[in-house]
């Protein structure tokens, strides 16, 4: 829903955008995109909400779990919806 996306966008802006970029493409502060930070590519590979959720919960980087560990189930679902929207899904 629109409310779910809006809420997910807020979570993303606070917890994710500083590393993954505003558009989720891994580009931060004008840098070249960084492949492992590219959520758009992740979404295109993962396809399902469950796969995107699993990638968020079991990241490649050690510090990421601390950024999402305290999110409740609703906030995680909202974040997944937002990340999927970045990939046009």
PDB file of N, CA and C in Angstrom:
ATOM      1  N   UNK A   1       0.834  -1.186   0.000  1.00  0.00           N
ATOM      2  CA  UNK A   1       0.000   0.000   0.000  1.00  0.00           C
ATOM      3  C   UNK A   1       0.879   1.250   0.000  1.00  0.00           C
ATOM      4  N   UNK A   2       0.270   2.379  -0.273  1.00  0.00           N
ATOM      5  CA  UNK A   2       1.017   3.633  -0.272  1.00  0.00           C
ATOM      6  C   UNK A   2       1.570   3.966   1.111  1.00  0.00           C
ATOM      7  N   UNK A   3       0.783   3.688   2.139  1.00  0.00           N
ATOM      8  CA  UNK A   3       1.250   3.955   3.512  1.00  0.00           C
ATOM      9  C   UNK A   3       2.441   3.079   3.872  1.00  0.00           C
ATOM     10  N   UNK A   4       2.384   1.814   3.451  1.00  0.00           N
ATOM     11  CA  UNK A   4       3.483   0.885   3.714  1.00  0.00           C
ATOM     12  C   UNK A   4       4.759   1.366   3.022  1.00  0.00           C
ATOM     13  N   UNK A   5       4.634   1.805   1.770  1.00  0.00           N
ATOM     14  CA  UNK A   5       5.796   2.318   1.041  1.00  0.00           C
ATOM     15  C   UNK A   5       6.344   3.583   1.682  1.00  0.00           C
ATOM     16  N   UNK A   6       5.457   4.472   2.086  1.00  0.00           N
ATOM     17  CA  UNK A   6       5.892   5.711   2.722  1.00  0.00           C
ATOM     18  C   UNK A   6       6.648   5.418   4.014  1.00  0.00           C
ATOM     19  N   UNK A   7       6.103   4.526   4.826  1.00  0.00           N
ATOM     20  CA  UNK A   7       6.767   4.147   6.080  1.00  0.00           C
ATOM     21  C   UNK A   7       8.094   3.452   5.798  1.00  0.00           C
ATOM     22  N   UNK A   8       8.125   2.573   4.807  1.00  0.00           N
ATOM     23  CA  UNK A   8       9.366   1.900   4.432  1.00  0.00           C
ATOM     24  C   UNK A   8      10.413   2.873   3.938  1.00  0.00           C
ATOM     25  N   UNK A   9       9.969   3.903   3.222  1.00  0.00           N
ATOM     26  CA  UNK A   9      10.888   4.940   2.758  1.00  0.00           C
ATOM     27  C   UNK A   9      11.526   5.700   3.904  1.00  0.00           C
ATOM     28  N   UNK A  10      10.746   5.933   4.952  1.00  0.00           N
ATOM     29  CA  UNK A  10      11.300   6.612   6.131  1.00  0.00           C
ATOM     30  C   UNK A  10      12.341   5.736   6.828  1.00  0.00           C
ATOM     31  N   UNK A  11      12.034   4.453   6.988  1.00  0.00           N
ATOM     32  CA  UNK A  11      12.999   3.523   7.600  1.00  0.00           C
ATOM     33  C   UNK A  11      14.263   3.482   6.759  1.00  0.00           C
ATOM     34  N   UNK A  12      14.101   3.363   5.454  1.00  0.00           N
ATOM     35  CA  UNK A  12      15.245   3.299   4.541  1.00  0.00           C
ATOM     36  C   UNK A  12      16.096   4.567   4.653  1.00  0.00           C
ATOM     37  N   UNK A  13      15.462   5.725   4.649  1.00  0.00           N
ATOM     38  CA  UNK A  13      16.200   6.996   4.712  1.00  0.00           C
ATOM     39  C   UNK A  13      17.048   7.089   5.977  1.00  0.00           C
ATOM     40  N   UNK A  14      16.499   6.604   7.083  1.00  0.00           N
ATOM     41  CA  UNK A  14      17.199   6.696   8.365  1.00  0.00           C
ATOM     42  C   UNK A  14      18.291   5.633   8.499  1.00  0.00           C
ATOM     43  N   UNK A  15      18.016   4.423   8.051  1.00  0.00           N
ATOM     44  CA  UNK A  15      18.908   3.303   8.357  1.00  0.00           C
ATOM     45  C   UNK A  15      19.750   2.795   7.193  1.00  0.00           C
ATOM     46  N   UNK A  16      19.379   3.128   5.969  1.00  0.00           N
ATOM     47  CA  UNK A  16      20.011   2.461   4.830  1.00  0.00           C
ATOM     48  C   UNK A  16      20.656   3.400   3.806  1.00  0.00           C
ATOM     49  N   UNK A  17      20.044   4.558   3.599  1.00  0.00           N
ATOM     50  CA  UNK A  17      20.452   5.426   2.493  1.00  0.00           C
ATOM     51  C   UNK A  17      21.897   5.905   2.592  1.00  0.00           C
ATOM     52  N   UNK A  18      22.429   6.056   3.784  1.00  0.00           N
ATOM     53  CA  UNK A  18      23.795   6.570   3.909  1.00  0.00           C
ATOM     54  C   UNK A  18      24.827   5.629   3.288  1.00  0.00           C
ATOM     55  N   UNK A  19      24.529   4.336   3.217  1.00  0.00           N
ATOM     56  CA  UNK A  19      25.443   3.371   2.584  1.00  0.00           C
ATOM     57  C   UNK A  19      24.967   2.919   1.205  1.00  0.00           C
ATOM     58  N   UNK A  20      23.650   2.795   1.030  1.00  0.00           N
ATOM     59  CA  UNK A  20      23.117   2.247  -0.222  1.00  0.00           C
ATOM     60  C   UNK A  20      22.693   3.317  -1.213  1.00  0.00           C
ATOM     61  N   UNK A  21      22.714   4.583  -0.791  1.00  0.00           N
ATOM     62  CA  UNK A  21      22.311   5.675  -1.658  1.00  0.00           C
ATOM     63  C   UNK A  21      20.814   5.907  -1.612  1.00  0.00           C
ATOM     64  N   UNK A  22      20.419   7.102  -1.977  1.00  0.00           N
ATOM     65  CA  UNK A  22      19.013   7.493  -1.926  1.00  0.00           C
ATOM     66  C   UNK A  22      18.164   6.620  -2.835  1.00  0.00           C
ATOM     67  N   UNK A  23      18.708   6.264  -4.000  1.00  0.00           N
ATOM     68  CA  UNK A  23      17.967   5.448  -4.970  1.00  0.00           C
ATOM     69  C   UNK A  23      18.261   3.959  -4.831  1.00  0.00           C
ATOM     70  N   UNK A  24      19.103   3.590  -3.863  1.00  0.00           N
ATOM     71  CA  UNK A  24      19.410   2.180  -3.649  1.00  0.00           C
ATOM     72  C   UNK A  24      20.379   1.594  -4.646  1.00  0.00           C
ATOM     73  N   UNK A  25      21.038   2.459  -5.413  1.00  0.00           N
ATOM     74  CA  UNK A  25      21.925   1.992  -6.476  1.00  0.00           C
ATOM     75  C   UNK A  25      23.382   1.876  -6.044  1.00  0.00           C
ATOM     76  N   UNK A  26      23.654   2.089  -4.765  1.00  0.00           N
ATOM     77  CA  UNK A  26      25.013   1.973  -4.252  1.00  0.00           C
ATOM     78  C   UNK A  26      25.847   3.217  -4.459  1.00  0.00           C
ATOM     79  N   UNK A  27      25.258   4.267  -5.016  1.00  0.00           N
ATOM     80  CA  UNK A  27      25.986   5.512  -5.246  1.00  0.00           C
ATOM     81  C   UNK A  27      25.721   6.454  -4.086  1.00  0.00           C
ATOM     82  N   UNK A  28      26.810   6.849  -3.405  1.00  0.00           N
ATOM     83  CA  UNK A  28      26.699   7.707  -2.230  1.00  0.00           C
ATOM     84  C   UNK A  28      27.579   8.932  -2.434  1.00  0.00           C
ATOM     85  N   UNK A  29      26.994  10.094  -2.240  1.00  0.00           N
ATOM     86  CA  UNK A  29      27.721  11.366  -2.351  1.00  0.00           C
ATOM     87  C   UNK A  29      28.484  11.503  -3.658  1.00  0.00           C
ATOM     88  N   UNK A  30      27.864  11.135  -4.757  1.00  0.00           N
ATOM     89  CA  UNK A  30      28.470  11.304  -6.065  1.00  0.00           C
ATOM     90  C   UNK A  30      29.527  10.278  -6.426  1.00  0.00           C
ATOM     91  N   UNK A  31      29.732   9.294  -5.568  1.00  0.00           N
ATOM     92  CA  UNK A  31      30.732   8.259  -5.854  1.00  0.00           C
ATOM     93  C   UNK A  31      30.236   7.333  -6.961  1.00  0.00           C
ATOM     94  N   UNK A  32      31.137   6.560  -7.486  1.00  0.00           N
ATOM     95  CA  UNK A  32      30.728   5.510  -8.422  1.00  0.00           C
ATOM     96  C   UNK A  32      29.948   4.462  -7.639  1.00  0.00           C
ATOM     97  N   UNK A  33      28.940   3.860  -8.246  1.00  0.00           N
ATOM     98  CA  UNK A  33      28.179   2.831  -7.525  1.00  0.00           C
ATOM     99  C   UNK A  33      29.077   1.688  -7.051  1.00  0.00           C
ATOM    100  N   UNK A  34      28.788   1.194  -5.870  1.00  0.00           N
ATOM    101  CA  UNK A  34      29.514   0.070  -5.297  1.00  0.00           C
ATOM    102  C   UNK A  34      28.614  -1.156  -5.410  1.00  0.00           C
ATOM    103  N   UNK A  35      29.074  -2.179  -6.097  1.00  0.00           N
ATOM    104  CA  UNK A  35      28.261  -3.355  -6.417  1.00  0.00           C
ATOM    105  C   UNK A  35      27.570  -3.969  -5.204  1.00  0.00           C
ATOM    106  N   UNK A  36      28.307  -4.176  -4.117  1.00  0.00           N
ATOM    107  CA  UNK A  36      27.705  -4.846  -2.970  1.00  0.00           C
ATOM    108  C   UNK A  36      26.717  -3.958  -2.220  1.00  0.00           C
ATOM    109  N   UNK A  37      26.687  -2.693  -2.534  1.00  0.00           N
ATOM    110  CA  UNK A  37      25.717  -1.786  -1.926  1.00  0.00           C
ATOM    111  C   UNK A  37      24.504  -1.573  -2.830  1.00  0.00           C
ATOM    112  N   UNK A  38      24.506  -2.142  -4.012  1.00  0.00           N
ATOM    113  CA  UNK A  38      23.473  -1.908  -5.015  1.00  0.00           C
ATOM    114  C   UNK A  38      22.230  -2.756  -4.722  1.00  0.00           C
ATOM    115  N   UNK A  39      21.250  -2.137  -4.088  1.00  0.00           N
ATOM    116  CA  UNK A  39      20.020  -2.849  -3.740  1.00  0.00           C
ATOM    117  C   UNK A  39      19.126  -3.071  -4.951  1.00  0.00           C
ATOM    118  N   UNK A  40      19.229  -2.202  -5.941  1.00  0.00           N
ATOM    119  CA  UNK A  40      18.428  -2.376  -7.150  1.00  0.00           C
ATOM    120  C   UNK A  40      18.797  -3.694  -7.819  1.00  0.00           C
ATOM    121  N   UNK A  41      20.088  -3.969  -7.912  1.00  0.00           N
ATOM    122  CA  UNK A  41      20.535  -5.245  -8.493  1.00  0.00           C
ATOM    123  C   UNK A  41      20.091  -6.416  -7.623  1.00  0.00           C
ATOM    124  N   UNK A  42      20.155  -6.249  -6.311  1.00  0.00           N
ATOM    125  CA  UNK A  42      19.700  -7.298  -5.392  1.00  0.00           C
ATOM    126  C   UNK A  42      18.236  -7.634  -5.651  1.00  0.00           C
ATOM    127  N   UNK A  43      17.416  -6.611  -5.766  1.00  0.00           N
ATOM    128  CA  UNK A  43      15.985  -6.819  -5.979  1.00  0.00           C
ATOM    129  C   UNK A  43      15.732  -7.535  -7.297  1.00  0.00           C
ATOM    130  N   UNK A  44      16.475  -7.170  -8.309  1.00  0.00           N
ATOM    131  CA  UNK A  44      16.284  -7.816  -9.609  1.00  0.00           C
ATOM    132  C   UNK A  44      16.698  -9.280  -9.576  1.00  0.00           C
ATOM    133  N   UNK A  45      17.683  -9.611  -8.741  1.00  0.00           N
ATOM    134  CA  UNK A  45      18.093 -11.018  -8.598  1.00  0.00           C
ATOM    135  C   UNK A  45      17.133 -11.779  -7.687  1.00  0.00           C
ATOM    136  N   UNK A  46      16.735 -11.159  -6.581  1.00  0.00           N
ATOM    137  CA  UNK A  46      15.955 -11.843  -5.559  1.00  0.00           C
ATOM    138  C   UNK A  46      14.506 -12.058  -5.986  1.00  0.00           C
ATOM    139  N   UNK A  47      13.913 -11.042  -6.534  1.00  0.00           N
ATOM    140  CA  UNK A  47      12.528 -11.091  -7.019  1.00  0.00           C
ATOM    141  C   UNK A  47      11.450 -11.133  -5.944  1.00  0.00           C
ATOM    142  N   UNK A  48      11.475 -12.077  -5.020  1.00  0.00           N
ATOM    143  CA  UNK A  48      10.375 -12.187  -4.069  1.00  0.00           C
ATOM    144  C   UNK A  48      10.644 -11.362  -2.811  1.00  0.00           C
ATOM    145  N   UNK A  49       9.575 -10.999  -2.137  1.00  0.00           N
ATOM    146  CA  UNK A  49       9.703 -10.259  -0.883  1.00  0.00           C
ATOM    147  C   UNK A  49      10.475 -11.069   0.155  1.00  0.00           C
ATOM    148  N   UNK A  50      10.246 -12.378   0.188  1.00  0.00           N
ATOM    149  CA  UNK A  50      10.953 -13.234   1.151  1.00  0.00           C
ATOM    150  C   UNK A  50      12.454 -13.219   0.896  1.00  0.00           C
ATOM    151  N   UNK A  51      12.862 -13.243  -0.362  1.00  0.00           N
ATOM    152  CA  UNK A  51      14.294 -13.223  -0.688  1.00  0.00           C
ATOM    153  C   UNK A  51      14.921 -11.876  -0.348  1.00  0.00           C
ATOM    154  N   UNK A  52      14.216 -10.797  -0.607  1.00  0.00           N
ATOM    155  CA  UNK A  52      14.732  -9.475  -0.237  1.00  0.00           C
ATOM    156  C   UNK A  52      14.827  -9.374   1.283  1.00  0.00           C
ATOM    157  N   UNK A  53      13.809  -9.834   1.991  1.00  0.00           N
ATOM    158  CA  UNK A  53      13.831  -9.824   3.453  1.00  0.00           C
ATOM    159  C   UNK A  53      14.995 -10.619   4.009  1.00  0.00           C
ATOM    160  N   UNK A  54      15.254 -11.771   3.419  1.00  0.00           N
ATOM    161  CA  UNK A  54      16.381 -12.601   3.872  1.00  0.00           C
ATOM    162  C   UNK A  54      17.705 -11.884   3.641  1.00  0.00           C
ATOM    163  N   UNK A  55      17.835 -11.198   2.527  1.00  0.00           N
ATOM    164  CA  UNK A  55      19.075 -10.463   2.245  1.00  0.00           C
ATOM    165  C   UNK A  55      19.269  -9.313   3.232  1.00  0.00           C
ATOM    166  N   UNK A  56      18.193  -8.670   3.622  1.00  0.00           N
ATOM    167  CA  UNK A  56      18.284  -7.592   4.600  1.00  0.00           C
ATOM    168  C   UNK A  56      18.675  -8.147   5.970  1.00  0.00           C
ATOM    169  N   UNK A  57      18.123  -9.285   6.326  1.00  0.00           N
ATOM    170  CA  UNK A  57      18.382  -9.861   7.640  1.00  0.00           C
ATOM    171  C   UNK A  57      19.703 -10.611   7.738  1.00  0.00           C
ATOM    172  N   UNK A  58      20.260 -11.056   6.618  1.00  0.00           N
ATOM    173  CA  UNK A  58      21.544 -11.772   6.619  1.00  0.00           C
ATOM    174  C   UNK A  58      22.482 -11.115   5.611  1.00  0.00           C
ATOM    175  N   UNK A  59      22.950  -9.921   5.943  1.00  0.00           N
ATOM    176  CA  UNK A  59      23.766  -9.143   5.015  1.00  0.00           C
ATOM    177  C   UNK A  59      25.202  -9.652   4.905  1.00  0.00           C
ATOM    178  N   UNK A  60      25.893  -9.105   3.937  1.00  0.00           N
ATOM    179  CA  UNK A  60      27.308  -9.434   3.729  1.00  0.00           C
ATOM    180  C   UNK A  60      28.217  -8.676   4.683  1.00  0.00           C
ATOM    181  N   UNK A  61      27.773  -7.543   5.139  1.00  0.00           N
ATOM    182  CA  UNK A  61      28.599  -6.701   6.007  1.00  0.00           C
ATOM    183  C   UNK A  61      28.236  -6.919   7.474  1.00  0.00           C
ATOM    184  N   UNK A  62      29.233  -6.937   8.330  1.00  0.00           N
ATOM    185  CA  UNK A  62      29.028  -7.257   9.742  1.00  0.00           C
ATOM    186  C   UNK A  62      28.182  -6.222  10.479  1.00  0.00           C
ATOM    187  N   UNK A  63      28.253  -4.941  10.108  1.00  0.00           N
ATOM    188  CA  UNK A  63      27.540  -3.918  10.867  1.00  0.00           C
ATOM    189  C   UNK A  63      26.062  -3.800  10.505  1.00  0.00           C
ATOM    190  N   UNK A  64      25.660  -4.307   9.379  1.00  0.00           N
ATOM    191  CA  UNK A  64      24.277  -4.124   8.948  1.00  0.00           C
ATOM    192  C   UNK A  64      23.246  -4.739   9.881  1.00  0.00           C
ATOM    193  N   UNK A  65      23.462  -5.913  10.450  1.00  0.00           N
ATOM    194  CA  UNK A  65      22.426  -6.473  11.331  1.00  0.00           C
ATOM    195  C   UNK A  65      22.029  -5.545  12.471  1.00  0.00           C
ATOM    196  N   UNK A  66      22.954  -4.752  12.971  1.00  0.00           N
ATOM    197  CA  UNK A  66      22.624  -3.834  14.057  1.00  0.00           C
ATOM    198  C   UNK A  66      21.676  -2.743  13.574  1.00  0.00           C
ATOM    199  N   UNK A  67      21.648  -2.479  12.289  1.00  0.00           N
ATOM    200  CA  UNK A  67      20.776  -1.442  11.753  1.00  0.00           C
ATOM    201  C   UNK A  67      19.345  -1.923  11.566  1.00  0.00           C
ATOM    202  N   UNK A  68      19.146  -3.224  11.485  1.00  0.00           N
ATOM    203  CA  UNK A  68      17.797  -3.751  11.264  1.00  0.00           C
ATOM    204  C   UNK A  68      17.324  -4.684  12.376  1.00  0.00           C
ATOM    205  N   UNK A  69      18.204  -5.055  13.289  1.00  0.00           N
ATOM    206  CA  UNK A  69      17.861  -6.043  14.317  1.00  0.00           C
ATOM    207  C   UNK A  69      16.705  -5.605  15.200  1.00  0.00           C
ATOM    208  N   UNK A  70      16.599  -4.322  15.473  1.00  0.00           N
ATOM    209  CA  UNK A  70      15.555  -3.865  16.381  1.00  0.00           C
ATOM    210  C   UNK A  70      14.255  -3.474  15.686  1.00  0.00           C
ATOM    211  N   UNK A  71      14.168  -3.679  14.387  1.00  0.00           N
ATOM    212  CA  UNK A  71      12.922  -3.382  13.675  1.00  0.00           C
ATOM    213  C   UNK A  71      11.887  -4.459  13.958  1.00  0.00           C
ATOM    214  N   UNK A  72      10.663  -4.042  14.214  1.00  0.00           N
ATOM    215  CA  UNK A  72       9.611  -5.035  14.402  1.00  0.00           C
ATOM    216  C   UNK A  72       9.178  -5.586  13.047  1.00  0.00           C
ATOM    217  N   UNK A  73       8.330  -6.588  13.069  1.00  0.00           N
ATOM    218  CA  UNK A  73       7.928  -7.268  11.837  1.00  0.00           C
ATOM    219  C   UNK A  73       7.276  -6.308  10.848  1.00  0.00           C
ATOM    220  N   UNK A  74       6.465  -5.381  11.325  1.00  0.00           N
ATOM    221  CA  UNK A  74       5.803  -4.424  10.431  1.00  0.00           C
ATOM    222  C   UNK A  74       6.822  -3.516   9.753  1.00  0.00           C
ATOM    223  N   UNK A  75       7.802  -3.016  10.511  1.00  0.00           N
ATOM    224  CA  UNK A  75       8.820  -2.142   9.940  1.00  0.00           C
ATOM    225  C   UNK A  75       9.690  -2.894   8.931  1.00  0.00           C
ATOM    226  N   UNK A  76       9.986  -4.144   9.206  1.00  0.00           N
ATOM    227  CA  UNK A  76      10.756  -4.950   8.249  1.00  0.00           C
ATOM    228  C   UNK A  76       9.974  -5.146   6.956  1.00  0.00           C
ATOM    229  N   UNK A  77       8.688  -5.416   7.092  1.00  0.00           N
ATOM    230  CA  UNK A  77       7.846  -5.593   5.910  1.00  0.00           C
ATOM    231  C   UNK A  77       7.780  -4.294   5.106  1.00  0.00           C
ATOM    232  N   UNK A  78       7.688  -3.170   5.781  1.00  0.00           N
ATOM    233  CA  UNK A  78       7.666  -1.874   5.107  1.00  0.00           C
ATOM    234  C   UNK A  78       8.990  -1.610   4.396  1.00  0.00           C
ATOM    235  N   UNK A  79      10.090  -1.938   5.057  1.00  0.00           N
ATOM    236  CA  UNK A  79      11.407  -1.761   4.452  1.00  0.00           C
ATOM    237  C   UNK A  79      11.560  -2.636   3.212  1.00  0.00           C
ATOM    238  N   UNK A  80      11.129  -3.872   3.295  1.00  0.00           N
ATOM    239  CA  UNK A  80      11.188  -4.780   2.145  1.00  0.00           C
ATOM    240  C   UNK A  80      10.367  -4.207   0.989  1.00  0.00           C
ATOM    241  N   UNK A  81       9.180  -3.698   1.283  1.00  0.00           N
ATOM    242  CA  UNK A  81       8.334  -3.117   0.236  1.00  0.00           C
ATOM    243  C   UNK A  81       9.041  -1.946  -0.434  1.00  0.00           C
ATOM    244  N   UNK A  82       9.688  -1.099   0.369  1.00  0.00           N
ATOM    245  CA  UNK A  82      10.399   0.060  -0.186  1.00  0.00           C
ATOM    246  C   UNK A  82      11.579  -0.389  -1.050  1.00  0.00           C
ATOM    247  N   UNK A  83      12.379  -1.306  -0.545  1.00  0.00           N
ATOM    248  CA  UNK A  83      13.538  -1.778  -1.296  1.00  0.00           C
ATOM    249  C   UNK A  83      13.095  -2.414  -2.604  1.00  0.00           C
ATOM    250  N   UNK A  84      12.027  -3.187  -2.565  1.00  0.00           N
ATOM    251  CA  UNK A  84      11.505  -3.793  -3.798  1.00  0.00           C
ATOM    252  C   UNK A  84      11.050  -2.711  -4.770  1.00  0.00           C
ATOM    253  N   UNK A  85      10.494  -1.629  -4.269  1.00  0.00           N
ATOM    254  CA  UNK A  85      10.038  -0.546  -5.146  1.00  0.00           C
ATOM    255  C   UNK A  85      11.213   0.124  -5.853  1.00  0.00           C
ATOM    256  N   UNK A  86      12.394   0.124  -5.226  1.00  0.00           N
ATOM    257  CA  UNK A  86      13.574   0.705  -5.852  1.00  0.00           C
ATOM    258  C   UNK A  86      13.943  -0.032  -7.125  1.00  0.00           C
ATOM    259  N   UNK A  87      13.663  -1.313  -7.147  1.00  0.00           N
ATOM    260  CA  UNK A  87      13.954  -2.132  -8.316  1.00  0.00           C
ATOM    261  C   UNK A  87      12.796  -2.217  -9.295  1.00  0.00           C
ATOM    262  N   UNK A  88      11.764  -1.433  -9.031  1.00  0.00           N
ATOM    263  CA  UNK A  88      10.616  -1.423  -9.931  1.00  0.00           C
ATOM    264  C   UNK A  88       9.684  -2.604  -9.753  1.00  0.00           C
ATOM    265  N   UNK A  89       9.784  -3.262  -8.606  1.00  0.00           N
ATOM    266  CA  UNK A  89       8.929  -4.438  -8.358  1.00  0.00           C
ATOM    267  C   UNK A  89       7.884  -4.083  -7.326  1.00  0.00           C
TER     268      UNK A  89
END
